[in-house]
Structure formats: C-alpha cells, structure tokens
Amino acid sequence: MTMRTATTREPQATDWLGLLEDLVNTDSAPDDHAGIDAVYGKLAPVVEQLGFTVKKLATDGGPDAMLARRHGSRGDARRVLMVGHVDTVFARGTAQARPFTIAGERAYGPGVADMKGGLVVILAALSRLDDAALAGLDITVLFNGDEESGSVFSRPVIEEAATGQDAALIFEAARPSGAIVSSRRGVARYRLDVTGRASHSGSNPQAGANALETLAHTIIGIQDAGRRIDGATVTAVLAEGGSRPNIVPAAASVHVDARFDDDRADQAVERELGKLTGEGPVEGTVTRLTRYAGRPAFGRPYTELARAYTDAGRELGVQIETVSAGGVSDANFTAALGVPTIDGLGPSGGRAHTDDEYIELATVQKRASVCAALLSRLSSAASPH
Ligand SMILES: [Zn+2]
C-alpha cells in the first residue's frame, strides 16, 4: 500500500489510514474536553515528527485549542495558516456504537467528513513537502475544539492566528462533487423576547397583556422582513410562550436564524428586526431583541488563491471546481479579516451530521497531494512582506 511507504521526510512512516480510523473512533463533542484532548494527543506526535513546535492554548471557558508552528529558513517565507476543528457533533459513545468502517470506495463513521478526514489531509500534505518548499513557508496549523458549537471560545484564537497571514486554508470536507468552497454566507442568531402581563384567563382575562399574541404578530413580521431583504434569508426557527393552560401569557420568545451574503445584508436584517421591538401591537406588551451568536460573511471569493489551488489540482490530473456554500465554518472568520481564504480542502464527502456521513477514501491522499502542490507554489512565490 503506497500510503504505508516510508519517504525521506518520514523516519517512521505514518499509517494515514490507521490514523484516520483512530481519530474517527475517538469521540470528541465540543463539550467533551477529555475527548478533544484525546484527539490532540493523537495529532501532536505526528506534527512534531514533521518538525513543528506544538502548544496548547487555553480558551475562555471552552476546550483548549492546539497550535503547531514551523518557520521557514528563507527571509521572504510566505505565512500560511491551516485550520482544522477536532470536534464533531456526536456525543460520547457514538464511535463505539458506529465505529469507522470501509465499504467499497467509501469510509464511514462519526466525523469522518466533518472533519477528521480533513485533519489527516493537513498532516499528510505537510509530510509531502520537500526541504525547498519548507524553507519558504512559515506554517501555522490551528486545531480547535468548538467549531460545531459556533467557535464561540476559539474565535479569538483563530483571529489572532490569522492576523498577518498570506493565506488561510480550511479543511472542511470538499463537496460530494469534489468542489472546494470559495465563499460562505454569514449567520446571525437572534432572540426576540416579548413580555406582557399575566392574568387569570377565566375570571380576569382583560387584565392581562398577552405576550403570545404579540409574538404571533412578531413572527409574521420576521418572515415578511426576510422576504424584503436582498441577499439574506431570515427564518423564525424556535418559539415558546405561556406558562399554564389558564393564564394569559406573560412571556414569549422566538429564535431567528439569519443568513446573509455580505455586511450590508447583515445590517439590513438587524435593522428590520429592530423595527419589531419596543411596544407590541397588544397593549402592555414589550419586545426586546438580542443578537447572541454569529459569523461574518465570507462573501467575496479570493480568486487568486482559489485558482492557485485548482491549477495545482489540474497539474496532478484532478479537476476541481469552486462553489459558494450556504453553511458556515471557521473560514468565515479568517476571510472577514481580509486574509485570502479557501475552504473545503478536506476529502470529498457528504451527509455530515448524520449516521450516513462518508468520505471518498481515495481523495484523502489526492487532496493531500494537491494541498502540498499549492503550498509549494506559495513557497516559490515572492512574499509581499
Ligand atoms: Zn466541520
């Protein structure tokens, strides 16, 4: 098997397939800090063997991140950030119930596409770089453990690592077609809280102020706002209200998921939702808006970097398309800082977050080759610094 053959850069050849199996079989939900650490423990020796210095970074309340760095010897070395999240959406016990398996051309298991396959692509790509390529690259690899819960804790670490980089490469899975991701919509999450006044719904309903009735108007307003704004979708996704069957509801709330192409559309959504706040249509009710999570849009493709990647693929006989994706990733953060970013550099795969999640196994090594070829191109290009 070629992937088990030693090269000059690998005194002990890494068993990439074995590493993938081991990673998939290690559960690592974002709140499972021991699981996250266990994955770091499997990655660290491999990057260290490639000449990287590894350190853990604490986050403010979330799982640690892990940073690996290797400096090139050339003065004009290009700075490249590679990002992979080690967490999955699957709770502890999933891997035991549904471990890594191979059937035909595909590999299955929790997180195999999202994105443990991508972690292996990062390491396998680095292992393919020759001394000339390494001399011209300052490489930072950032692993984080809370992407699936919004990267709330690792965002500052990602943004710090991305600052001043010439390129950011994100290793979410390639699309089932093999396409990489050159832009992503942004996301914002809001909650609208309505407060009213409780009252007995039988003996004294007129003394109440029905928060649920105002919420009903508000939800229609939210959906209407979404239809008015270009470049955005706005969806009321989760609502609750009332307390008992015989009480006029004093409180009600709705969560809103907004997706947008750019900052302008993001601001338009916030403005429109803001118009639904204040005194409600039902006298005595008041609505408040809270924006509690989000990621900026990765709106504009960095075409030069995307083309360098697809050209590197073509040279290796791999035809790669670029697409825009609706979902978010850590690429949203690096791209929004103005760092040229491409995403979807992991193996081709699909059905993430389901029991049928898979990757095309052969694309692990193919994508590692393309990534190594891209890095070699970046290394030989003159640095703007
Ligand atoms: Zn992911």
mmCIF file of C-alpha atoms and ligand atoms in Angstrom:
data_model
loop_
_atom_site.group_PDB
_atom_site.id
_atom_site.type_symbol
_atom_site.label_atom_id
_atom_site.label_comp_id
_atom_site.label_asym_id
_atom_site.label_seq_id
_atom_site.Cartn_x
_atom_site.Cartn_y
_atom_site.Cartn_z
ATOM 1 C CA MET A 1 0.000 0.000 0.000
ATOM 2 C CA THR A 2 1.626 3.259 -1.088
ATOM 3 C CA MET A 3 0.386 5.221 1.892
ATOM 4 C CA ARG A 4 2.453 2.995 4.187
ATOM 5 C CA THR A 5 5.681 3.517 2.232
ATOM 6 C CA ALA A 6 8.380 5.481 4.051
ATOM 7 C CA THR A 7 9.763 8.629 2.452
ATOM 8 C CA THR A 8 12.891 10.553 3.362
ATOM 9 C CA ARG A 9 10.848 13.028 5.399
ATOM 10 C CA GLU A 10 9.278 10.313 7.487
ATOM 11 C CA PRO A 11 11.780 8.319 9.524
ATOM 12 C CA GLN A 12 8.784 6.302 10.724
ATOM 13 C CA ALA A 13 6.151 6.311 8.014
ATOM 14 C CA THR A 14 2.775 7.442 9.265
ATOM 15 C CA ASP A 15 -0.052 4.990 8.742
ATOM 16 C CA TRP A 16 -2.543 7.588 7.477
ATOM 17 C CA LEU A 17 -5.450 5.187 7.195
ATOM 18 C CA GLY A 18 -4.746 3.894 10.700
ATOM 19 C CA LEU A 19 -4.597 7.482 11.988
ATOM 20 C CA LEU A 20 -7.945 8.300 10.340
ATOM 21 C CA GLU A 21 -9.542 5.237 11.893
ATOM 22 C CA ASP A 22 -8.122 6.141 15.292
ATOM 23 C CA LEU A 23 -9.371 9.761 15.050
ATOM 24 C CA VAL A 24 -12.874 8.740 13.960
ATOM 25 C CA ASN A 25 -13.050 6.198 16.758
ATOM 26 C CA THR A 26 -12.266 8.873 19.349
ATOM 27 C CA ASP A 27 -15.487 10.713 20.234
ATOM 28 C CA SER A 28 -14.961 14.460 20.592
ATOM 29 C CA ALA A 29 -18.089 16.541 21.025
ATOM 30 C CA PRO A 30 -17.359 20.211 21.809
ATOM 31 C CA ASP A 31 -18.374 19.805 25.465
ATOM 32 C CA ASP A 32 -16.291 16.607 25.841
ATOM 33 C CA HIS A 33 -12.983 18.228 26.751
ATOM 34 C CA ALA A 34 -11.351 14.872 27.532
ATOM 35 C CA GLY A 35 -12.331 13.630 24.073
ATOM 36 C CA ILE A 36 -10.963 16.787 22.431
ATOM 37 C CA ASP A 37 -7.699 16.361 24.351
ATOM 38 C CA ALA A 38 -7.504 12.718 23.294
ATOM 39 C CA VAL A 39 -7.669 13.795 19.631
ATOM 40 C CA TYR A 40 -4.955 16.416 20.208
ATOM 41 C CA GLY A 41 -2.860 13.677 21.782
ATOM 42 C CA LYS A 42 -3.024 11.658 18.555
ATOM 43 C CA LEU A 43 -2.231 14.629 16.281
ATOM 44 C CA ALA A 44 0.609 16.199 18.284
ATOM 45 C CA PRO A 45 3.245 13.449 17.816
ATOM 46 C CA VAL A 46 2.617 13.386 14.053
ATOM 47 C CA VAL A 47 3.131 17.155 13.595
ATOM 48 C CA GLU A 48 6.082 17.141 15.982
ATOM 49 C CA GLN A 49 7.728 14.474 13.879
ATOM 50 C CA LEU A 50 7.347 16.842 10.912
ATOM 51 C CA GLY A 51 9.414 19.461 12.711
ATOM 52 C CA PHE A 52 6.608 21.538 14.205
ATOM 53 C CA THR A 53 6.535 23.020 17.686
ATOM 54 C CA VAL A 54 3.227 22.282 19.366
ATOM 55 C CA LYS A 55 1.493 24.126 22.175
ATOM 56 C CA LYS A 56 -1.958 24.080 23.733
ATOM 57 C CA LEU A 57 -3.840 27.347 24.040
ATOM 58 C CA ALA A 58 -6.457 27.793 26.737
ATOM 59 C CA THR A 59 -9.739 29.425 25.741
ATOM 60 C CA ASP A 60 -12.047 31.400 27.999
ATOM 61 C CA GLY A 61 -14.360 28.607 29.127
ATOM 62 C CA GLY A 62 -14.224 26.254 26.135
ATOM 63 C CA PRO A 63 -11.952 23.383 25.163
ATOM 64 C CA ASP A 64 -8.274 24.163 24.527
ATOM 65 C CA ALA A 65 -7.035 24.896 21.041
ATOM 66 C CA MET A 66 -3.720 23.469 19.803
ATOM 67 C CA LEU A 67 -1.230 25.430 17.730
ATOM 68 C CA ALA A 68 1.608 23.920 15.690
ATOM 69 C CA ARG A 69 4.262 26.123 14.091
ATOM 70 C CA ARG A 70 7.214 25.650 11.784
ATOM 71 C CA HIS A 71 9.319 28.519 10.496
ATOM 72 C CA GLY A 72 10.961 28.541 7.101
ATOM 73 C CA SER A 73 14.608 29.484 6.763
ATOM 74 C CA ARG A 74 14.086 31.956 3.937
ATOM 75 C CA GLY A 75 13.690 35.621 4.879
ATOM 76 C CA ASP A 76 10.778 36.042 2.476
ATOM 77 C CA ALA A 77 8.888 32.940 3.681
ATOM 78 C CA ARG A 78 5.145 33.049 3.000
ATOM 79 C CA ARG A 79 2.863 32.823 6.022
ATOM 80 C CA VAL A 80 0.207 30.162 5.749
ATOM 81 C CA LEU A 81 -2.453 29.213 8.289
ATOM 82 C CA MET A 82 -4.107 25.795 8.132
ATOM 83 C CA VAL A 83 -7.229 25.286 10.259
ATOM 84 C CA GLY A 84 -8.959 22.090 11.328
ATOM 85 C CA HIS A 85 -11.537 21.522 14.038
ATOM 86 C CA VAL A 86 -11.239 18.287 16.002
ATOM 87 C CA ASP A 87 -14.752 18.304 17.469
ATOM 88 C CA THR A 88 -17.757 16.537 15.955
ATOM 89 C CA VAL A 89 -21.494 16.809 16.583
ATOM 90 C CA PHE A 90 -21.596 13.288 18.009
ATOM 91 C CA ALA A 91 -21.848 12.505 21.727
ATOM 92 C CA ARG A 92 -19.597 10.105 23.592
ATOM 93 C CA GLY A 93 -20.492 6.507 22.810
ATOM 94 C CA THR A 94 -21.237 7.119 19.124
ATOM 95 C CA ALA A 95 -17.928 5.719 17.888
ATOM 96 C CA GLN A 96 -18.400 2.556 19.902
ATOM 97 C CA ALA A 97 -21.904 2.076 18.517
ATOM 98 C CA ARG A 98 -20.970 3.034 14.969
ATOM 99 C CA PRO A 99 -17.179 2.808 14.505
ATOM 100 C CA PHE A 100 -15.042 3.630 11.474
ATOM 101 C CA THR A 101 -15.815 1.278 8.600
ATOM 102 C CA ILE A 102 -14.866 0.982 4.943
ATOM 103 C CA ALA A 103 -17.380 -0.206 2.373
ATOM 104 C CA GLY A 104 -16.345 -0.127 -1.259
ATOM 105 C CA GLU A 105 -14.675 3.196 -2.064
ATOM 106 C CA ARG A 106 -16.067 4.975 0.971
ATOM 107 C CA ALA A 107 -15.215 5.287 4.644
ATOM 108 C CA TYR A 108 -17.914 5.877 7.248
ATOM 109 C CA GLY A 109 -18.003 6.884 10.893
ATOM 110 C CA PRO A 110 -18.772 9.854 13.165
ATOM 111 C CA GLY A 111 -16.953 12.949 11.899
ATOM 112 C CA VAL A 112 -15.150 11.129 9.074
ATOM 113 C CA ALA A 113 -16.003 14.007 6.703
ATOM 114 C CA ASP A 114 -16.653 16.769 9.250
ATOM 115 C CA MET A 115 -13.774 16.855 9.633
ATOM 116 C CA LYS A 116 -11.422 14.151 10.800
ATOM 117 C CA GLY A 117 -10.650 13.310 7.187
ATOM 118 C CA GLY A 118 -9.546 16.933 6.784
ATOM 119 C CA LEU A 119 -7.199 16.639 9.772
ATOM 120 C CA VAL A 120 -5.457 13.727 8.066
ATOM 121 C CA VAL A 121 -5.233 15.727 4.812
ATOM 122 C CA ILE A 122 -3.454 18.550 6.702
ATOM 123 C CA LEU A 123 -0.846 16.230 8.180
ATOM 124 C CA ALA A 124 -0.379 14.133 5.041
ATOM 125 C CA ALA A 125 0.069 17.323 2.965
ATOM 126 C CA LEU A 126 2.729 18.621 5.351
ATOM 127 C CA SER A 127 4.547 15.283 5.237
ATOM 128 C CA ARG A 128 4.861 15.636 1.438
ATOM 129 C CA LEU A 129 6.676 18.993 1.476
ATOM 130 C CA ASP A 130 10.325 18.873 0.464
ATOM 131 C CA ASP A 131 13.068 20.959 2.087
ATOM 132 C CA ALA A 132 12.918 23.628 -0.620
ATOM 133 C CA ALA A 133 9.190 24.156 -0.068
ATOM 134 C CA LEU A 134 9.558 24.163 3.715
ATOM 135 C CA ALA A 135 12.317 26.781 3.540
ATOM 136 C CA GLY A 136 9.892 29.304 2.025
ATOM 137 C CA LEU A 137 6.932 28.764 4.328
ATOM 138 C CA ASP A 138 6.041 29.911 7.833
ATOM 139 C CA ILE A 139 3.313 27.409 8.598
ATOM 140 C CA THR A 140 0.827 27.670 11.444
ATOM 141 C CA VAL A 141 -1.631 24.836 11.984
ATOM 142 C CA LEU A 142 -4.516 25.633 14.305
ATOM 143 C CA PHE A 143 -6.703 22.888 15.722
ATOM 144 C CA ASN A 144 -9.805 23.928 17.655
ATOM 145 C CA GLY A 145 -12.453 22.010 19.542
ATOM 146 C CA ASP A 146 -15.678 24.021 19.459
ATOM 147 C CA GLU A 147 -16.466 24.664 15.785
ATOM 148 C CA GLU A 148 -19.658 22.659 15.896
ATOM 149 C CA SER A 149 -20.955 24.857 18.695
ATOM 150 C CA GLY A 150 -20.101 28.057 16.824
ATOM 151 C CA SER A 151 -16.376 28.519 17.674
ATOM 152 C CA VAL A 152 -17.530 30.917 20.366
ATOM 153 C CA PHE A 153 -14.486 30.156 22.535
ATOM 154 C CA SER A 154 -11.868 29.618 19.824
ATOM 155 C CA ARG A 155 -12.814 32.632 17.694
ATOM 156 C CA PRO A 156 -10.287 34.987 19.353
ATOM 157 C CA VAL A 157 -7.572 32.335 18.952
ATOM 158 C CA ILE A 158 -8.439 31.854 15.262
ATOM 159 C CA GLU A 159 -8.474 35.589 14.627
ATOM 160 C CA GLU A 160 -5.142 36.084 16.361
ATOM 161 C CA ALA A 161 -3.543 33.216 14.444
ATOM 162 C CA ALA A 162 -4.962 34.511 11.143
ATOM 163 C CA THR A 163 -3.764 38.085 11.551
ATOM 164 C CA GLY A 164 -0.898 38.828 9.160
ATOM 165 C CA GLN A 165 -1.143 35.528 7.266
ATOM 166 C CA ASP A 166 -0.752 35.449 3.488
ATOM 167 C CA ALA A 167 -3.274 32.622 3.138
ATOM 168 C CA ALA A 168 -5.723 30.649 5.265
ATOM 169 C CA LEU A 169 -6.567 27.087 4.259
ATOM 170 C CA ILE A 170 -9.587 25.478 5.899
ATOM 171 C CA PHE A 171 -10.044 21.719 5.757
ATOM 172 C CA GLU A 172 -13.781 21.124 5.958
ATOM 173 C CA ALA A 173 -14.753 18.344 3.561
ATOM 174 C CA ALA A 174 -14.867 19.038 -0.162
ATOM 175 C CA ARG A 175 -18.373 18.797 -1.613
ATOM 176 C CA PRO A 176 -19.517 15.359 -2.847
ATOM 177 C CA SER A 177 -18.546 16.550 -6.354
ATOM 178 C CA GLY A 178 -15.035 17.351 -5.115
ATOM 179 C CA ALA A 179 -15.606 21.107 -5.337
ATOM 180 C CA ILE A 180 -13.866 23.380 -2.837
ATOM 181 C CA VAL A 181 -15.589 26.289 -1.118
ATOM 182 C CA SER A 182 -14.636 29.832 -2.145
ATOM 183 C CA SER A 183 -17.328 31.760 -0.267
ATOM 184 C CA ARG A 184 -19.833 31.193 2.514
ATOM 185 C CA ARG A 185 -22.821 33.160 3.727
ATOM 186 C CA GLY A 186 -22.652 34.662 7.175
ATOM 187 C CA VAL A 187 -25.001 33.786 10.011
ATOM 188 C CA ALA A 188 -26.536 35.715 12.901
ATOM 189 C CA ARG A 189 -28.731 34.283 15.633
ATOM 190 C CA TYR A 190 -31.263 36.451 17.411
ATOM 191 C CA ARG A 191 -33.819 36.012 20.142
ATOM 192 C CA LEU A 192 -36.886 38.248 20.423
ATOM 193 C CA ASP A 193 -38.372 38.273 23.924
ATOM 194 C CA VAL A 194 -41.892 39.525 24.494
ATOM 195 C CA THR A 195 -43.017 40.452 27.977
ATOM 196 C CA GLY A 196 -46.662 41.011 28.823
ATOM 197 C CA ARG A 197 -48.785 40.685 31.923
ATOM 198 C CA ALA A 198 -50.220 37.503 33.424
ATOM 199 C CA SER A 199 -53.839 37.231 34.424
ATOM 200 C CA HIS A 200 -56.452 34.536 35.025
ATOM 201 C CA SER A 201 -57.779 33.641 31.580
ATOM 202 C CA GLY A 202 -61.196 32.751 33.005
ATOM 203 C CA SER A 203 -62.008 35.247 35.711
ATOM 204 C CA ASN A 204 -59.994 38.298 34.584
ATOM 205 C CA PRO A 205 -58.626 37.987 31.019
ATOM 206 C CA GLN A 206 -58.949 41.717 30.281
ATOM 207 C CA ALA A 207 -56.347 42.498 32.977
ATOM 208 C CA GLY A 208 -53.689 40.539 31.087
ATOM 209 C CA ALA A 209 -51.381 41.572 28.246
ATOM 210 C CA ASN A 210 -50.960 38.548 26.025
ATOM 211 C CA ALA A 211 -47.275 38.115 25.109
ATOM 212 C CA LEU A 212 -48.120 35.171 22.865
ATOM 213 C CA GLU A 213 -50.444 37.289 20.732
ATOM 214 C CA THR A 214 -47.715 39.895 20.216
ATOM 215 C CA LEU A 215 -45.286 37.070 19.426
ATOM 216 C CA ALA A 216 -47.619 35.827 16.682
ATOM 217 C CA HIS A 217 -47.545 39.285 15.012
ATOM 218 C CA THR A 218 -43.777 39.420 15.537
ATOM 219 C CA ILE A 219 -43.202 36.066 13.826
ATOM 220 C CA ILE A 220 -45.177 37.184 10.786
ATOM 221 C CA GLY A 221 -43.118 40.395 10.786
ATOM 222 C CA ILE A 222 -39.883 38.376 10.921
ATOM 223 C CA GLN A 223 -40.869 36.246 7.936
ATOM 224 C CA ASP A 224 -42.008 39.333 5.979
ATOM 225 C CA ALA A 225 -38.713 41.087 6.727
ATOM 226 C CA GLY A 226 -36.858 38.119 5.325
ATOM 227 C CA ARG A 227 -38.765 38.367 2.062
ATOM 228 C CA ARG A 228 -37.940 42.089 1.750
ATOM 229 C CA ILE A 229 -34.151 41.913 2.174
ATOM 230 C CA ASP A 230 -31.938 41.154 -0.814
ATOM 231 C CA GLY A 231 -29.065 38.767 -0.182
ATOM 232 C CA ALA A 232 -30.424 37.378 3.078
ATOM 233 C CA THR A 233 -32.805 34.782 4.443
ATOM 234 C CA VAL A 234 -34.486 35.297 7.801
ATOM 235 C CA THR A 235 -36.214 32.376 9.494
ATOM 236 C CA ALA A 236 -38.127 32.134 12.748
ATOM 237 C CA VAL A 237 -36.862 28.765 13.968
ATOM 238 C CA LEU A 238 -37.925 28.135 17.545
ATOM 239 C CA ALA A 239 -40.689 29.693 19.612
ATOM 240 C CA GLU A 240 -42.161 29.303 23.051
ATOM 241 C CA GLY A 241 -44.621 31.153 25.199
ATOM 242 C CA GLY A 242 -47.092 30.905 28.013
ATOM 243 C CA SER A 243 -46.888 29.015 31.282
ATOM 244 C CA ARG A 244 -50.203 27.274 32.082
ATOM 245 C CA PRO A 245 -53.486 26.496 30.282
ATOM 246 C CA ASN A 246 -55.456 29.012 32.352
ATOM 247 C CA ILE A 247 -53.095 32.006 32.420
ATOM 248 C CA VAL A 248 -52.820 34.871 29.924
ATOM 249 C CA PRO A 249 -49.159 34.503 28.805
ATOM 250 C CA ALA A 250 -46.761 36.991 30.398
ATOM 251 C CA ALA A 251 -43.741 35.888 28.364
ATOM 252 C CA ALA A 252 -42.984 34.503 24.915
ATOM 253 C CA SER A 253 -39.901 34.301 22.713
ATOM 254 C CA VAL A 254 -38.715 33.329 19.274
ATOM 255 C CA HIS A 255 -35.258 32.484 17.947
ATOM 256 C CA VAL A 256 -34.310 33.745 14.498
ATOM 257 C CA ASP A 257 -31.665 32.348 12.144
ATOM 258 C CA ALA A 258 -30.446 34.914 9.601
ATOM 259 C CA ARG A 259 -28.106 34.117 6.690
ATOM 260 C CA PHE A 260 -26.563 36.844 4.565
ATOM 261 C CA ASP A 261 -24.204 37.401 1.638
ATOM 262 C CA ASP A 262 -22.397 40.450 2.988
ATOM 263 C CA ASP A 263 -22.215 43.022 5.792
ATOM 264 C CA ARG A 264 -24.817 45.216 4.096
ATOM 265 C CA ALA A 265 -27.414 42.438 4.174
ATOM 266 C CA ASP A 266 -26.397 41.569 7.754
ATOM 267 C CA GLN A 267 -27.052 45.153 8.840
ATOM 268 C CA ALA A 268 -30.336 45.277 6.913
ATOM 269 C CA VAL A 269 -31.566 42.207 8.824
ATOM 270 C CA GLU A 270 -30.636 43.724 12.170
ATOM 271 C CA ARG A 271 -32.358 46.983 11.238
ATOM 272 C CA GLU A 272 -35.567 45.231 10.118
ATOM 273 C CA LEU A 273 -35.698 43.030 13.226
ATOM 274 C CA GLY A 274 -35.125 46.151 15.316
ATOM 275 C CA LYS A 275 -38.350 47.612 13.906
ATOM 276 C CA LEU A 276 -40.265 44.755 15.538
ATOM 277 C CA THR A 277 -39.068 45.757 19.006
ATOM 278 C CA GLY A 278 -40.483 48.156 21.569
ATOM 279 C CA GLU A 279 -44.165 48.394 22.384
ATOM 280 C CA GLY A 280 -46.074 45.487 20.856
ATOM 281 C CA PRO A 281 -49.372 45.507 18.943
ATOM 282 C CA VAL A 282 -51.056 44.163 22.083
ATOM 283 C CA GLU A 283 -51.259 46.930 24.657
ATOM 284 C CA GLY A 284 -48.995 46.323 27.629
ATOM 285 C CA THR A 285 -46.521 44.076 25.798
ATOM 286 C CA VAL A 286 -42.908 44.950 25.012
ATOM 287 C CA THR A 287 -40.465 43.188 22.644
ATOM 288 C CA ARG A 288 -36.669 43.117 23.036
ATOM 289 C CA LEU A 289 -34.065 41.905 20.522
ATOM 290 C CA THR A 290 -30.810 40.102 21.430
ATOM 291 C CA ARG A 291 -28.156 39.060 18.919
ATOM 292 C CA TYR A 292 -26.388 36.198 20.661
ATOM 293 C CA ALA A 293 -24.213 34.458 18.080
ATOM 294 C CA GLY A 294 -22.974 34.767 14.550
ATOM 295 C CA ARG A 295 -20.232 34.640 11.988
ATOM 296 C CA PRO A 296 -19.432 37.322 9.412
ATOM 297 C CA ALA A 297 -19.968 36.528 5.740
ATOM 298 C CA PHE A 298 -17.117 35.055 3.710
ATOM 299 C CA GLY A 299 -18.757 36.880 0.868
ATOM 300 C CA ARG A 300 -16.170 37.569 -1.781
ATOM 301 C CA PRO A 301 -14.095 34.703 -3.194
ATOM 302 C CA TYR A 302 -10.322 35.116 -3.040
ATOM 303 C CA THR A 303 -9.997 34.128 -6.660
ATOM 304 C CA GLU A 304 -6.207 34.192 -6.900
ATOM 305 C CA LEU A 305 -5.768 31.673 -4.083
ATOM 306 C CA ALA A 306 -8.662 29.540 -5.322
ATOM 307 C CA ARG A 307 -7.145 29.494 -8.793
ATOM 308 C CA ALA A 308 -3.725 28.533 -7.409
ATOM 309 C CA TYR A 309 -5.380 25.532 -5.758
ATOM 310 C CA THR A 310 -7.383 24.424 -8.792
ATOM 311 C CA ASP A 311 -4.301 24.903 -11.011
ATOM 312 C CA ALA A 312 -2.282 22.746 -8.607
ATOM 313 C CA GLY A 313 -5.012 20.115 -8.900
ATOM 314 C CA ARG A 314 -5.080 20.260 -12.678
ATOM 315 C CA GLU A 315 -1.325 19.693 -12.802
ATOM 316 C CA LEU A 316 -1.905 16.499 -10.820
ATOM 317 C CA GLY A 317 -4.767 15.450 -13.077
ATOM 318 C CA VAL A 318 -7.524 16.391 -10.616
ATOM 319 C CA GLN A 319 -10.259 18.679 -11.960
ATOM 320 C CA ILE A 320 -11.586 20.817 -9.088
ATOM 321 C CA GLU A 321 -14.499 23.257 -9.180
ATOM 322 C CA THR A 322 -15.153 26.074 -6.709
ATOM 323 C CA VAL A 323 -18.587 26.683 -5.199
ATOM 324 C CA SER A 324 -20.309 29.003 -2.772
ATOM 325 C CA ALA A 325 -21.700 27.263 0.338
ATOM 326 C CA GLY A 326 -24.693 28.167 2.481
ATOM 327 C CA GLY A 327 -23.258 26.784 5.723
ATOM 328 C CA VAL A 328 -20.630 28.495 7.867
ATOM 329 C CA SER A 329 -17.196 27.426 9.080
ATOM 330 C CA ASP A 330 -14.083 28.949 10.614
ATOM 331 C CA ALA A 331 -13.303 30.250 7.107
ATOM 332 C CA ASN A 332 -15.877 32.982 7.817
ATOM 333 C CA PHE A 333 -13.572 34.419 10.499
ATOM 334 C CA THR A 334 -10.316 34.340 8.525
ATOM 335 C CA ALA A 335 -11.923 35.658 5.323
ATOM 336 C CA ALA A 336 -13.644 38.506 7.168
ATOM 337 C CA LEU A 337 -10.205 39.651 8.401
ATOM 338 C CA GLY A 338 -9.157 40.093 4.787
ATOM 339 C CA VAL A 339 -6.866 37.038 4.770
ATOM 340 C CA PRO A 340 -7.136 35.214 1.416
ATOM 341 C CA THR A 341 -9.058 32.066 2.346
ATOM 342 C CA ILE A 342 -10.215 28.854 0.708
ATOM 343 C CA ASP A 343 -12.211 26.085 2.360
ATOM 344 C CA GLY A 344 -13.354 22.568 1.616
ATOM 345 C CA LEU A 345 -9.798 21.302 1.250
ATOM 346 C CA GLY A 346 -10.578 18.032 3.018
ATOM 347 C CA PRO A 347 -11.530 14.788 1.269
ATOM 348 C CA SER A 348 -14.719 14.652 -0.806
ATOM 349 C CA GLY A 349 -17.610 13.622 1.350
ATOM 350 C CA GLY A 350 -21.143 14.254 2.394
ATOM 351 C CA ARG A 351 -24.111 13.693 4.688
ATOM 352 C CA ALA A 352 -22.290 15.409 7.565
ATOM 353 C CA HIS A 353 -24.068 15.342 10.929
ATOM 354 C CA THR A 354 -25.911 12.100 10.017
ATOM 355 C CA ASP A 355 -25.354 8.384 10.574
ATOM 356 C CA ASP A 356 -24.535 8.040 6.854
ATOM 357 C CA GLU A 357 -21.664 10.540 6.845
ATOM 358 C CA TYR A 358 -18.936 9.356 4.445
ATOM 359 C CA ILE A 359 -15.813 10.289 2.531
ATOM 360 C CA GLU A 360 -14.412 9.005 -0.742
ATOM 361 C CA LEU A 361 -11.388 7.289 0.753
ATOM 362 C CA ALA A 362 -9.058 7.751 -2.227
ATOM 363 C CA THR A 363 -9.491 11.534 -2.036
ATOM 364 C CA VAL A 364 -7.655 11.736 1.307
ATOM 365 C CA GLN A 365 -4.275 11.191 -0.345
ATOM 366 C CA LYS A 366 -5.303 13.031 -3.549
ATOM 367 C CA ARG A 367 -6.252 16.161 -1.629
ATOM 368 C CA ALA A 368 -3.049 15.913 0.414
ATOM 369 C CA SER A 369 -1.088 15.941 -2.859
ATOM 370 C CA VAL A 370 -2.988 18.938 -4.198
ATOM 371 C CA CYS A 371 -2.531 20.821 -0.931
ATOM 372 C CA ALA A 372 1.197 20.048 -0.889
ATOM 373 C CA ALA A 373 1.445 21.281 -4.504
ATOM 374 C CA LEU A 374 -0.357 24.501 -3.537
ATOM 375 C CA LEU A 375 1.986 25.033 -0.595
ATOM 376 C CA SER A 376 4.999 24.504 -2.874
ATOM 377 C CA ARG A 377 3.601 27.134 -5.267
ATOM 378 C CA LEU A 378 3.077 29.587 -2.411
ATOM 379 C CA SER A 379 6.586 28.897 -1.168
ATOM 380 C CA SER A 380 8.172 29.682 -4.520
ATOM 381 C CA ALA A 381 6.169 32.898 -4.977
ATOM 382 C CA ALA A 382 7.759 36.049 -3.603
ATOM 383 C CA SER A 383 6.348 37.255 -0.310
ATOM 384 C CA PRO A 384 4.652 40.663 -0.188
ATOM 385 C CA HIS A 385 6.226 41.272 3.250
HETATM 386 ZN ZN ZN B 1 -16.845 20.973 10.204
#
